[in-house]
JSON list of C-alpha atoms in Angstrom, two decimals:
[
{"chain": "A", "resi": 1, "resn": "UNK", "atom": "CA", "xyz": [-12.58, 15.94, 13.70]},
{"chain": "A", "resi": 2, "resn": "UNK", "atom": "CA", "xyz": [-9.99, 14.79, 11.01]},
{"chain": "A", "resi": 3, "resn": "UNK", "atom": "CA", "xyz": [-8.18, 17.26, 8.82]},
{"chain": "A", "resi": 4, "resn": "UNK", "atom": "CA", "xyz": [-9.16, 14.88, 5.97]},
{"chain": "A", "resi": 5, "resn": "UNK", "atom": "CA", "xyz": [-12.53, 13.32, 5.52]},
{"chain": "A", "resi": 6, "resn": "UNK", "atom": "CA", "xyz": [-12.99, 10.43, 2.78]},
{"chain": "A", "resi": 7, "resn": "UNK", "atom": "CA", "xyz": [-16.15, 8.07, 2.70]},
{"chain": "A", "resi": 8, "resn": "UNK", "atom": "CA", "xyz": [-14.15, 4.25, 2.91]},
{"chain": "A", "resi": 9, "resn": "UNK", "atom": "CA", "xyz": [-17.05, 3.06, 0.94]},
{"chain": "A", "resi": 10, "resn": "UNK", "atom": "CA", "xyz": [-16.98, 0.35, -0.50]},
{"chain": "A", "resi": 11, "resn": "UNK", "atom": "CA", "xyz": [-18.13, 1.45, -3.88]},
{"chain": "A", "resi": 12, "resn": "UNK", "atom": "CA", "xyz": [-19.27, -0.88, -6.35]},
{"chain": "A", "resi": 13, "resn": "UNK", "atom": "CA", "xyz": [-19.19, -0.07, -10.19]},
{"chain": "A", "resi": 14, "resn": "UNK", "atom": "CA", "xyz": [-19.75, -1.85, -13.50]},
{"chain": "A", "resi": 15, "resn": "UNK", "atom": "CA", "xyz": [-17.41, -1.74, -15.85]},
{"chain": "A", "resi": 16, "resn": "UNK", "atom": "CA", "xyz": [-17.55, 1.43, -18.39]},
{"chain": "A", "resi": 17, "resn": "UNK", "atom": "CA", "xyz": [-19.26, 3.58, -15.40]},
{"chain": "A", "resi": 18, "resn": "UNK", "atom": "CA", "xyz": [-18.09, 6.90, -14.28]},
{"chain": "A", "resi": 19, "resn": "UNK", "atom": "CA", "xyz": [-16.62, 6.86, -10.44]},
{"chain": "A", "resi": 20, "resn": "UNK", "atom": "CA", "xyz": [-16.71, 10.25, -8.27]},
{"chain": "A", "resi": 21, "resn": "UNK", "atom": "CA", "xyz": [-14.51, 9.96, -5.21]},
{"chain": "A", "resi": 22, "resn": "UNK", "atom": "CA", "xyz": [-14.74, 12.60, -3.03]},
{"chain": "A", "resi": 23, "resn": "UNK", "atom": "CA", "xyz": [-12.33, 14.14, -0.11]},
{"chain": "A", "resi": 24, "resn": "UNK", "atom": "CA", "xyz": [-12.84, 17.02, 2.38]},
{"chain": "A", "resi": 25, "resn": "UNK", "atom": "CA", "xyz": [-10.70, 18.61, 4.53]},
{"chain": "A", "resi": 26, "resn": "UNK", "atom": "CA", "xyz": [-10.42, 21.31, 7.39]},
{"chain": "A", "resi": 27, "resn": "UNK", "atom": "CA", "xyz": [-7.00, 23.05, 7.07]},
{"chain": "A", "resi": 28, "resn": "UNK", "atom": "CA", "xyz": [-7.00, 25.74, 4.63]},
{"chain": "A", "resi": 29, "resn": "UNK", "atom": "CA", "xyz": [-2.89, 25.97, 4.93]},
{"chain": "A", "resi": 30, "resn": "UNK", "atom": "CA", "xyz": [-2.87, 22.17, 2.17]},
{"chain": "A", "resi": 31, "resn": "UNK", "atom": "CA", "xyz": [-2.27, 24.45, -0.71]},
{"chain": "A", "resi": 32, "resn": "UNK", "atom": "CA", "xyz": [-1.26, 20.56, -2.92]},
{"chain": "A", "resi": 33, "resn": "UNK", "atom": "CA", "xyz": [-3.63, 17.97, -3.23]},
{"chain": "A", "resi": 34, "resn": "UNK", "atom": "CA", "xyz": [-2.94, 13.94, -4.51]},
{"chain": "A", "resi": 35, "resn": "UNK", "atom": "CA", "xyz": [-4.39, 11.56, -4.73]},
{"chain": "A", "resi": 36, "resn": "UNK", "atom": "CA", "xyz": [-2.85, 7.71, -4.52]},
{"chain": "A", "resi": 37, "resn": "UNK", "atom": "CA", "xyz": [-4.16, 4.62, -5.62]},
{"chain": "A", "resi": 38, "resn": "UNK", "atom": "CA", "xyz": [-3.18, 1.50, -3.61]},
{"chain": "A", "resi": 39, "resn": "UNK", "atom": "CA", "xyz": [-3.93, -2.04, -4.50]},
{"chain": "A", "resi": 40, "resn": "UNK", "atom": "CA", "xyz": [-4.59, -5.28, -2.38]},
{"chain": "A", "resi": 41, "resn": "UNK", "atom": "CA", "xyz": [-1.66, -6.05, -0.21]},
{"chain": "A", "resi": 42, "resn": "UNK", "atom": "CA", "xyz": [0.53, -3.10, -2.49]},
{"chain": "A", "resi": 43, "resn": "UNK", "atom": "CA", "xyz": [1.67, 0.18, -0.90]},
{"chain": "A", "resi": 44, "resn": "UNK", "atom": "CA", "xyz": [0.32, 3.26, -2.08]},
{"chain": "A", "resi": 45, "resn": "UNK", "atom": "CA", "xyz": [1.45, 4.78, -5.63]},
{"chain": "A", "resi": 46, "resn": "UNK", "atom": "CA", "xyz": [0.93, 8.33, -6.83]},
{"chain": "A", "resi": 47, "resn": "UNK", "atom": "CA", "xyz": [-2.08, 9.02, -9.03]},
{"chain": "A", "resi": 48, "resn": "UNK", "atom": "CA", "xyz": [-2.59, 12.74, -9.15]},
{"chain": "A", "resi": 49, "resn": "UNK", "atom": "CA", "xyz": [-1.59, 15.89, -8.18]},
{"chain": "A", "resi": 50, "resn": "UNK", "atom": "CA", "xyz": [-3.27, 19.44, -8.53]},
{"chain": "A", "resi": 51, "resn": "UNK", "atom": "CA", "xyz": [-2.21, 22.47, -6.73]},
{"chain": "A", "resi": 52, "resn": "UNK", "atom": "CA", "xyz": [-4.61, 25.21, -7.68]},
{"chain": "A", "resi": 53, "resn": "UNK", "atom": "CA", "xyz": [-8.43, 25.44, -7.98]},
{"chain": "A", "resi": 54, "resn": "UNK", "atom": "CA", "xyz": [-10.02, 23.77, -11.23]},
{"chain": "A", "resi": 55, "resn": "UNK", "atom": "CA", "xyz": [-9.81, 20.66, -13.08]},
{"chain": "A", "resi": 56, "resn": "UNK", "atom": "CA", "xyz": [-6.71, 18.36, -14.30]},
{"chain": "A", "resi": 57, "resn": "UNK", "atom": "CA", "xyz": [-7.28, 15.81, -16.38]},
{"chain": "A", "resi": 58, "resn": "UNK", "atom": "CA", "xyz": [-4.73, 12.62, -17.15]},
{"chain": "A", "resi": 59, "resn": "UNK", "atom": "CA", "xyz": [-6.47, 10.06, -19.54]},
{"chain": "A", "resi": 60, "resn": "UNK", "atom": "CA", "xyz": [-9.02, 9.26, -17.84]},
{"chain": "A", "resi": 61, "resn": "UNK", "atom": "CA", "xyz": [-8.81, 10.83, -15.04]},
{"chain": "A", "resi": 62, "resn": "UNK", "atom": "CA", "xyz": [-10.04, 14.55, -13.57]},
{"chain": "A", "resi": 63, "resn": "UNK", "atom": "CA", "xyz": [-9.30, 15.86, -10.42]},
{"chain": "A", "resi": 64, "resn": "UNK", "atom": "CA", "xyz": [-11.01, 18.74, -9.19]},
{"chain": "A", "resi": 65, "resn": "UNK", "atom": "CA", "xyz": [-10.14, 20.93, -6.37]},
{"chain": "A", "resi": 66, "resn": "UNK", "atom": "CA", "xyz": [-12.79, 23.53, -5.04]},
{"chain": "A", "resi": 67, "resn": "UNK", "atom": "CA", "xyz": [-10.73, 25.56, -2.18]},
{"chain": "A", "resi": 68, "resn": "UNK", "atom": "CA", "xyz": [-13.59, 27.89, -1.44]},
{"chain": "A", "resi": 69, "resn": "UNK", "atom": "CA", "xyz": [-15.34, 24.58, -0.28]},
{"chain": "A", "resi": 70, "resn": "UNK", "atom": "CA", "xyz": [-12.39, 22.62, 1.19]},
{"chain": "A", "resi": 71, "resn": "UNK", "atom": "CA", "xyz": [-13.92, 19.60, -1.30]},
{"chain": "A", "resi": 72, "resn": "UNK", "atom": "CA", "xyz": [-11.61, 17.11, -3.88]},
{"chain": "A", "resi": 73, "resn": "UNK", "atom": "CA", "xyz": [-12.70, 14.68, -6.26]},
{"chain": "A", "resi": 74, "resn": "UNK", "atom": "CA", "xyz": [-11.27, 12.38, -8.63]},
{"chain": "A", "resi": 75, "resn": "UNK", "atom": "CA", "xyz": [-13.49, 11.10, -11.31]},
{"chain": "A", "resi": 76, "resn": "UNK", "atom": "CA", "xyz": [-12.55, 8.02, -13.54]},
{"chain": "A", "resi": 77, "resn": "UNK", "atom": "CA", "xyz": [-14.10, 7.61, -17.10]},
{"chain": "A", "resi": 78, "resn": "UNK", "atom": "CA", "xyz": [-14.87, 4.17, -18.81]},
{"chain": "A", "resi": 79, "resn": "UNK", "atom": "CA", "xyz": [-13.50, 2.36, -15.43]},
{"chain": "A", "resi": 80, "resn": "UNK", "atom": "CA", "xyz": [-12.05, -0.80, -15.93]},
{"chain": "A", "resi": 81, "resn": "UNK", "atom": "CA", "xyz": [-11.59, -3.05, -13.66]},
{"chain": "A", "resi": 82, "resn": "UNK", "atom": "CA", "xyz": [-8.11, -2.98, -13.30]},
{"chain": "A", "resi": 83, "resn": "UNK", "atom": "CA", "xyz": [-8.95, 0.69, -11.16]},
{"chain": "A", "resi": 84, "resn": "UNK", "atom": "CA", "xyz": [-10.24, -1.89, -8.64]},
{"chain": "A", "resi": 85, "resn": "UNK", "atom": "CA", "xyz": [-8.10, -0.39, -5.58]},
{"chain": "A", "resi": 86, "resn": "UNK", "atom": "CA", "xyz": [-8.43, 1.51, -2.51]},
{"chain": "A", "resi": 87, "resn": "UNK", "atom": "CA", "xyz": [-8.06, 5.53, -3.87]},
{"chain": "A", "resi": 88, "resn": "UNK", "atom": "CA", "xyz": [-6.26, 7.65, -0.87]},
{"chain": "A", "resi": 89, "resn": "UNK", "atom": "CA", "xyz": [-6.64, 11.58, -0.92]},
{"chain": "A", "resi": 90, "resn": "UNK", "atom": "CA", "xyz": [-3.40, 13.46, 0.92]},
{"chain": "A", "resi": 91, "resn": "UNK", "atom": "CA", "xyz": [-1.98, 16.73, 1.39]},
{"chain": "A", "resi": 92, "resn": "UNK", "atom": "CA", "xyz": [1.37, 17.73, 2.22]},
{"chain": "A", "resi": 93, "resn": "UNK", "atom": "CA", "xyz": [2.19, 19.70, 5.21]},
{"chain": "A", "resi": 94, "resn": "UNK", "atom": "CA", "xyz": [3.25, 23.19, 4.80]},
{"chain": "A", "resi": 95, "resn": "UNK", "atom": "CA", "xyz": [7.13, 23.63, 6.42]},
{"chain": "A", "resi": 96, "resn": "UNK", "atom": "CA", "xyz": [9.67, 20.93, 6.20]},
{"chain": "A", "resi": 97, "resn": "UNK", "atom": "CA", "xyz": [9.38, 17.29, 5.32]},
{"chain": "A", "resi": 98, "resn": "UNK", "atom": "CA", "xyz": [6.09, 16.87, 3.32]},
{"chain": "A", "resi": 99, "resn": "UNK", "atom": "CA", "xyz": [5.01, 15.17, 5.63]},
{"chain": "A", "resi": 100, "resn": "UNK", "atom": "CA", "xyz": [1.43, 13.65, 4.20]},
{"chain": "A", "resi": 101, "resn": "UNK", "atom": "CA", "xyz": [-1.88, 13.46, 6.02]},
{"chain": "A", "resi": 102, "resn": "UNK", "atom": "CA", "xyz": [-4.17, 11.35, 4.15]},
{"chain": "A", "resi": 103, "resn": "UNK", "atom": "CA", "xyz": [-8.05, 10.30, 4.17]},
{"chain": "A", "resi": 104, "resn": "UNK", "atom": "CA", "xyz": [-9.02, 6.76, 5.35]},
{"chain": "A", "resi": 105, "resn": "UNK", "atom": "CA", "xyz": [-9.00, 6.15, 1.01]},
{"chain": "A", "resi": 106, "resn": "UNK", "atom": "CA", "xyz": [-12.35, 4.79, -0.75]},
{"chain": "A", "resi": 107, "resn": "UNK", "atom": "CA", "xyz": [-12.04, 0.90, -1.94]},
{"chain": "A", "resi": 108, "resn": "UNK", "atom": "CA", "xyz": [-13.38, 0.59, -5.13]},
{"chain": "A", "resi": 109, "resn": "UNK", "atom": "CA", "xyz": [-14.42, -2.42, -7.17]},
{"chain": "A", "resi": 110, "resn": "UNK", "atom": "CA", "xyz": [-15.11, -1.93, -10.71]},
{"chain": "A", "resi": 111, "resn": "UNK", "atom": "CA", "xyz": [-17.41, -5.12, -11.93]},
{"chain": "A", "resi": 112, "resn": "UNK", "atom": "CA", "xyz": [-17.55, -6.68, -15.10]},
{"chain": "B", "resi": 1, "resn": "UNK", "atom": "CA", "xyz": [14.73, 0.01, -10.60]},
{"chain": "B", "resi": 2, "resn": "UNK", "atom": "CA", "xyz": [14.59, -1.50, -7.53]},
{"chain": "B", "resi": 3, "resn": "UNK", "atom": "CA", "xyz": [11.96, 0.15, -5.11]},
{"chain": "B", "resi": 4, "resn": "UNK", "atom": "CA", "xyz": [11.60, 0.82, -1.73]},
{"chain": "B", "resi": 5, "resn": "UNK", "atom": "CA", "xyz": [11.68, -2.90, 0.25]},
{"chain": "B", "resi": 6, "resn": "UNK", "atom": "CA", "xyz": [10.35, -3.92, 3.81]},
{"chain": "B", "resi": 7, "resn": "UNK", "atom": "CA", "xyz": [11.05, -6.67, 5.70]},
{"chain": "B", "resi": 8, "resn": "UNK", "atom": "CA", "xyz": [9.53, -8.87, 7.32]},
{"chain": "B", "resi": 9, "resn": "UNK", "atom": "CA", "xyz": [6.03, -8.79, 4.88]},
{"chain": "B", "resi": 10, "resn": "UNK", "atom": "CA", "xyz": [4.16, -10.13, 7.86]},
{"chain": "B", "resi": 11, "resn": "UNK", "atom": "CA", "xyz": [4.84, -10.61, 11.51]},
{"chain": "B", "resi": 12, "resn": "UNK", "atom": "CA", "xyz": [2.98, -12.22, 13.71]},
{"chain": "B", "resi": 13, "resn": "UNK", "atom": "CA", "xyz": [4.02, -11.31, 17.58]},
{"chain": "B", "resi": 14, "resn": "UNK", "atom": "CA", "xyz": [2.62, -11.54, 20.99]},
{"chain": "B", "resi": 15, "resn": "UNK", "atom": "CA", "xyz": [1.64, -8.76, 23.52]},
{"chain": "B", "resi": 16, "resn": "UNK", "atom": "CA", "xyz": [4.30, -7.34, 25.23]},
{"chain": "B", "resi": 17, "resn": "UNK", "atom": "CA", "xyz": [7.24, -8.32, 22.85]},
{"chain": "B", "resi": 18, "resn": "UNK", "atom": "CA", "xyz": [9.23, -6.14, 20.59]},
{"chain": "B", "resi": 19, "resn": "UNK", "atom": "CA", "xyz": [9.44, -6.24, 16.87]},
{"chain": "B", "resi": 20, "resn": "UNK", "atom": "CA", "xyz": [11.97, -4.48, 14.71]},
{"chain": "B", "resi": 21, "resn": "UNK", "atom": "CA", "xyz": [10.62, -3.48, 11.03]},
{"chain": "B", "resi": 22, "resn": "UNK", "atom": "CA", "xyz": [12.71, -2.72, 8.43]},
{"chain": "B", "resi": 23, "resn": "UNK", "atom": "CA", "xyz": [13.20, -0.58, 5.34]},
{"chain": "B", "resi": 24, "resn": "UNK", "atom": "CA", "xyz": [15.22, -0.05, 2.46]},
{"chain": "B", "resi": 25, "resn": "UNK", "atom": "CA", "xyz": [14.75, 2.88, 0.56]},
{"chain": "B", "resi": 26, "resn": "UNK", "atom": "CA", "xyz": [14.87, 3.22, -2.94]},
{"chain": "B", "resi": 27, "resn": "UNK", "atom": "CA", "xyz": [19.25, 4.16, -3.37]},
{"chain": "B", "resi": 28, "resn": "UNK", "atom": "CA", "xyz": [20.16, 7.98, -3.59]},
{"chain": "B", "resi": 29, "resn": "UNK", "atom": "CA", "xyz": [16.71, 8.77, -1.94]},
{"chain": "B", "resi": 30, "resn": "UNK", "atom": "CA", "xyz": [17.78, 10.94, 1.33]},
{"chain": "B", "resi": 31, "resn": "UNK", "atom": "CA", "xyz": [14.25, 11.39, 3.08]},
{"chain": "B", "resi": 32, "resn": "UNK", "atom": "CA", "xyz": [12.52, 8.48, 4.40]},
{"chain": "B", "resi": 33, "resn": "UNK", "atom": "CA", "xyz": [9.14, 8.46, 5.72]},
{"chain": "B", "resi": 34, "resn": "UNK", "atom": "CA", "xyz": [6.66, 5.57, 8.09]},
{"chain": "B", "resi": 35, "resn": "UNK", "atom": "CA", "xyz": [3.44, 5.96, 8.56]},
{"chain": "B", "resi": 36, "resn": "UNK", "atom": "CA", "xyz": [0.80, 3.31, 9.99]},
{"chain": "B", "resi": 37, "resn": "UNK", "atom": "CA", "xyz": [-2.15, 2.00, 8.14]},
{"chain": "B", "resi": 38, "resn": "UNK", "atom": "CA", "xyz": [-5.06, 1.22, 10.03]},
{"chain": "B", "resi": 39, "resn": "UNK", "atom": "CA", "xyz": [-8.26, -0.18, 9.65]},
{"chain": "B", "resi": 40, "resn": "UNK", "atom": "CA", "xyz": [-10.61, 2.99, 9.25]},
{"chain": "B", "resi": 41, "resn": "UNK", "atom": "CA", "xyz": [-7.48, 5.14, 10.34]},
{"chain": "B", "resi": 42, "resn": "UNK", "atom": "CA", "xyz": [-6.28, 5.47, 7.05]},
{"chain": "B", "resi": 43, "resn": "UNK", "atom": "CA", "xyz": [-2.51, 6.38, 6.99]},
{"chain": "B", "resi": 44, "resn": "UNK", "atom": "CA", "xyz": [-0.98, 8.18, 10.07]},
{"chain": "B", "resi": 45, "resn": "UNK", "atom": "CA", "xyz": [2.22, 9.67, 9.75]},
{"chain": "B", "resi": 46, "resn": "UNK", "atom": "CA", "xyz": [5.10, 8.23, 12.36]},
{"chain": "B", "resi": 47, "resn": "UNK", "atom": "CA", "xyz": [8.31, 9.69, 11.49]},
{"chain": "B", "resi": 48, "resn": "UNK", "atom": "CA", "xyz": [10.39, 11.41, 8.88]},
{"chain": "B", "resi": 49, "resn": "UNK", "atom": "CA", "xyz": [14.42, 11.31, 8.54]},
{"chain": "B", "resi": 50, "resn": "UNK", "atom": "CA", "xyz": [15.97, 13.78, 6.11]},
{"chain": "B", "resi": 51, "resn": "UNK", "atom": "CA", "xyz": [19.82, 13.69, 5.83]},
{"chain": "B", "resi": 52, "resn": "UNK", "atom": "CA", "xyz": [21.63, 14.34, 8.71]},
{"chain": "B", "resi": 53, "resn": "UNK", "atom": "CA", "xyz": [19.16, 16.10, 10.24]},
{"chain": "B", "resi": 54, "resn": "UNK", "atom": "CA", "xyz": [17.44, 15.27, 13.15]},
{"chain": "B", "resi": 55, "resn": "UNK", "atom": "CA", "xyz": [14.45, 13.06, 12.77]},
{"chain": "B", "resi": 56, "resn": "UNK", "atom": "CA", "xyz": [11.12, 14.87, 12.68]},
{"chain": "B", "resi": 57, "resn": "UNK", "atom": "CA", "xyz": [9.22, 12.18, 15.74]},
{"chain": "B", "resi": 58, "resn": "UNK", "atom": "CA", "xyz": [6.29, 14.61, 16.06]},
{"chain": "B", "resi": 59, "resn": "UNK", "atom": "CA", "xyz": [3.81, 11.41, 14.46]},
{"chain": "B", "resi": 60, "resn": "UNK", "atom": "CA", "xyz": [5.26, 8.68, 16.98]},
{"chain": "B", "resi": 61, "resn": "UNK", "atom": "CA", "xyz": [2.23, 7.42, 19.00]},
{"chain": "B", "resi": 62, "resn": "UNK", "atom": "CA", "xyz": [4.23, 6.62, 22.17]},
{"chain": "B", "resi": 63, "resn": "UNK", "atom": "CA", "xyz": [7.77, 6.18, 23.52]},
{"chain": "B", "resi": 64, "resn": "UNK", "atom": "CA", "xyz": [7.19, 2.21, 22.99]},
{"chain": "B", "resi": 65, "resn": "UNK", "atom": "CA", "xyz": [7.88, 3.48, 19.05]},
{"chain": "B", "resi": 66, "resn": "UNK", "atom": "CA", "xyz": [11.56, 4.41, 18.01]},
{"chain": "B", "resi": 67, "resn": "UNK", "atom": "CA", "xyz": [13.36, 4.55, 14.69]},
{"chain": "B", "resi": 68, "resn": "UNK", "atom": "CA", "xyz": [16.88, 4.76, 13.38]},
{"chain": "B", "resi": 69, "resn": "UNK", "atom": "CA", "xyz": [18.15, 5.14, 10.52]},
{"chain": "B", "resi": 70, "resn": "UNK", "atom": "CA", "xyz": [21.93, 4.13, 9.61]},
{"chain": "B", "resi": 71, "resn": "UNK", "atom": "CA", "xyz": [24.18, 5.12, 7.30]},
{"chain": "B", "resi": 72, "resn": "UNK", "atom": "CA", "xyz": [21.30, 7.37, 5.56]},
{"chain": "B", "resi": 73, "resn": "UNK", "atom": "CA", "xyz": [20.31, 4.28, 4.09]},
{"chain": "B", "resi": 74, "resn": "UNK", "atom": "CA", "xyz": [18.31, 1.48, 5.58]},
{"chain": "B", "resi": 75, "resn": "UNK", "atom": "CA", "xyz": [16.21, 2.32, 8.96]},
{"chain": "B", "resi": 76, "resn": "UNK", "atom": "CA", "xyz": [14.94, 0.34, 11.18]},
{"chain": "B", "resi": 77, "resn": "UNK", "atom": "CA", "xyz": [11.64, 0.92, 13.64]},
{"chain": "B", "resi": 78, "resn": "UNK", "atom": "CA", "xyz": [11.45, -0.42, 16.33]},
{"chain": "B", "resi": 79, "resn": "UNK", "atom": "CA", "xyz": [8.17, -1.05, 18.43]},
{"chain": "B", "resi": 80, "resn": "UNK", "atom": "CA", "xyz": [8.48, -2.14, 22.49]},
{"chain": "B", "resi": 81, "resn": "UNK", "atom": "CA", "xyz": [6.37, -3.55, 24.17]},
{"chain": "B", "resi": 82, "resn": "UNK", "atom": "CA", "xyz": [3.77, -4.34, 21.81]},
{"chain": "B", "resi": 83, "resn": "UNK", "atom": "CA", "xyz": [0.09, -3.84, 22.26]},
{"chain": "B", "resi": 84, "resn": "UNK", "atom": "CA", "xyz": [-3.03, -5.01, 20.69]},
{"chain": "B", "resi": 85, "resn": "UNK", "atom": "CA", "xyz": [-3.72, -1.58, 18.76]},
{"chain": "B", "resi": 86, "resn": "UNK", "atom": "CA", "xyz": [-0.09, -1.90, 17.88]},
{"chain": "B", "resi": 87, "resn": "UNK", "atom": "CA", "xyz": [-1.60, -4.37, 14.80]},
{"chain": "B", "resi": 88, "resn": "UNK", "atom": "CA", "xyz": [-1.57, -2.39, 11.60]},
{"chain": "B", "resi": 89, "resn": "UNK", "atom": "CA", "xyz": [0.58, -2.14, 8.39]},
{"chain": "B", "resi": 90, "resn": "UNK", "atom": "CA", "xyz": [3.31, -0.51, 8.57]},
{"chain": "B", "resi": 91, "resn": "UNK", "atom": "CA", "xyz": [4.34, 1.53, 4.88]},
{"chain": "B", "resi": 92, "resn": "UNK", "atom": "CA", "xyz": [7.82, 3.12, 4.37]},
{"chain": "B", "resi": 93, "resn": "UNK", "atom": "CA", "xyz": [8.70, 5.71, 2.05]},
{"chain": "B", "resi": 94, "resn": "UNK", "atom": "CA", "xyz": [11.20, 7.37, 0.48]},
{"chain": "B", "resi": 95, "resn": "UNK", "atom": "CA", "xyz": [11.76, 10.70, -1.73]},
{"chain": "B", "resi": 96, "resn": "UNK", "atom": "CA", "xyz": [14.73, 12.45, -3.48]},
{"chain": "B", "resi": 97, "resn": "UNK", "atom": "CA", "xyz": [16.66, 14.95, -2.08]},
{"chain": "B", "resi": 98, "resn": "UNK", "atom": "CA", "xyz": [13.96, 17.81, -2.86]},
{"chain": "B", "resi": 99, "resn": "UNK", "atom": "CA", "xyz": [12.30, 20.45, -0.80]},
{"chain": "B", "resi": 100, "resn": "UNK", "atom": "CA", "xyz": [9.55, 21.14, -3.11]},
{"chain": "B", "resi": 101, "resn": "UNK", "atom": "CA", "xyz": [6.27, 18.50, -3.06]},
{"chain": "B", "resi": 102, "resn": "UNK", "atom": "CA", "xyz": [6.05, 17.11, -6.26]},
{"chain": "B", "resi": 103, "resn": "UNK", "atom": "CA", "xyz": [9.95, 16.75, -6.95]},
{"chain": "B", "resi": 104, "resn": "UNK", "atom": "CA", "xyz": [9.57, 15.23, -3.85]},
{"chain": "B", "resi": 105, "resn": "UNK", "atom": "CA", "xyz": [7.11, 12.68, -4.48]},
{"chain": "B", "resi": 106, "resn": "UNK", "atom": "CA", "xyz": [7.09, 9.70, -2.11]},
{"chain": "B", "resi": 107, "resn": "UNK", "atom": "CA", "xyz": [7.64, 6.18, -3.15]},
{"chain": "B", "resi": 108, "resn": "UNK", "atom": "CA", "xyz": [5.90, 3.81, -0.83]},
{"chain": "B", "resi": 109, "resn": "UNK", "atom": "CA", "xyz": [7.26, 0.09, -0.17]},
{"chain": "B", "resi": 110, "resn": "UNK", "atom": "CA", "xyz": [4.65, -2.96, 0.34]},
{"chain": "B", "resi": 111, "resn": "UNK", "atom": "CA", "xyz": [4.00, -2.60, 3.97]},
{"chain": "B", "resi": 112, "resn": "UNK", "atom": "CA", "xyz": [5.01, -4.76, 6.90]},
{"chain": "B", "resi": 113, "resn": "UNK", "atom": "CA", "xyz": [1.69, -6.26, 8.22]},
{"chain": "B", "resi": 114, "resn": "UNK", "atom": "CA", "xyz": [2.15, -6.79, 12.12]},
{"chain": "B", "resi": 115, "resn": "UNK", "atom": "CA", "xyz": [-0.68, -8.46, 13.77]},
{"chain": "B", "resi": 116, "resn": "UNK", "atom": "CA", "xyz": [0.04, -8.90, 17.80]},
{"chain": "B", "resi": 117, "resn": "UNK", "atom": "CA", "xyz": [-2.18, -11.71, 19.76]}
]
């Protein structure tokens, strides 16, 4: 079993909907959780980071962290579809390096 | 500013040769990171090279896979012997000086894609 589980999807959306992508993991040492965003052909690029239970929101954009679960999500309002991308859950590694250990990522494709 | 940069985008190799990737990180940046990209993998760590320190090669898949890196600058892995399940992209990263996670935050380049026949 993976430390981090993500469904690859694909996900299809039309434009204005609300997207809910959704990691779990098994390690209860992650104590930071990000999420990247990484387009066609592009290397990944931060998004998001939380560190404690609850909700953070940027713009249009919440991520939620339920530790009592082991369950993340990202949601996107009004999606546009320039969030068309693959989204990529990781945690760093407790001890030196940060090392990250991501999910397989969710490709999403917001429609007009 | 300029970013982290990999060379050669795409490589295209047969089985049983060896390829050299490259990567230069983003200047002043003293950790570097690969990982491997997959298809349904996702992103597996390889290696990590902080300072002078010695590398952390706990993510390396086999001894085919080595990296350097010179000067603390530009590094350079190296894969022998290449296999079929060698085929992935490879993504390089670097991050400040910084032992805490988010002043740390890793800046990925665009990938090398390797595809071996």
């Amino acid at each position: 079993q993976k430390e981090v589980e993500q469904d690859p999807g694909p996900l299809s959306v039309p434009e204005g909907a609300i997207v809910s992508l959704n990691c779990t993991y098994s390690n209860s040492a992650f104590q930071y959780f990000m999420w990247y965003r990484q387009y066609s052909r592009k290397g990944p690029e931060l998004l998001m980071y939380t560190y404690s239970s609850g909700n953070k929101e940027d713009g249009r954009f919440t991520a939620q962290v339920d530790k009592s679960s082991k369950y993340i999500s990202l949601f996107i309002r009004d999606s546009q579809p320039s969030d068309s991308a693959t989204y990529l859950c990781a945690m760093p590694q407790r001890g030196g390096g940060n090392k990250l250990t991501f999910g397989t990522g969710t490709q999403l494709k917001v429609e007009l | 500013g300029a970013g982290v940069s990999q060379s050669p985008s795409n490589k295209v190799t047969e089985k049983g040769k060896d390829v050299e990737l490259r990567c230069d990180p983003i200047s002043g940046h003293t950790a570097l990171y690969w990982y491997r990209q997959s298809l349904g993998q996702g992103l597996e760590f390889l290696i990590y090279f902080q300072g002078n320190s010695a590398p952390d090669k706990s993510g390396l898949p086999s001894d085919r896979f080595s990296a350097e890196r010179t000067g603390g600058s530009v590094s350079t892995l190296t894969i022998q012997r290449t296999q079929q399940e060698d085929s992935a992209v490879y993504l390089c990263a670097s991050s400040p000086l910084s032992r805490g996670v988010i002043s740390g935050t890793q800046y990925f380049g665009p990938g090398t894609r390797l595809l071996v026949l």
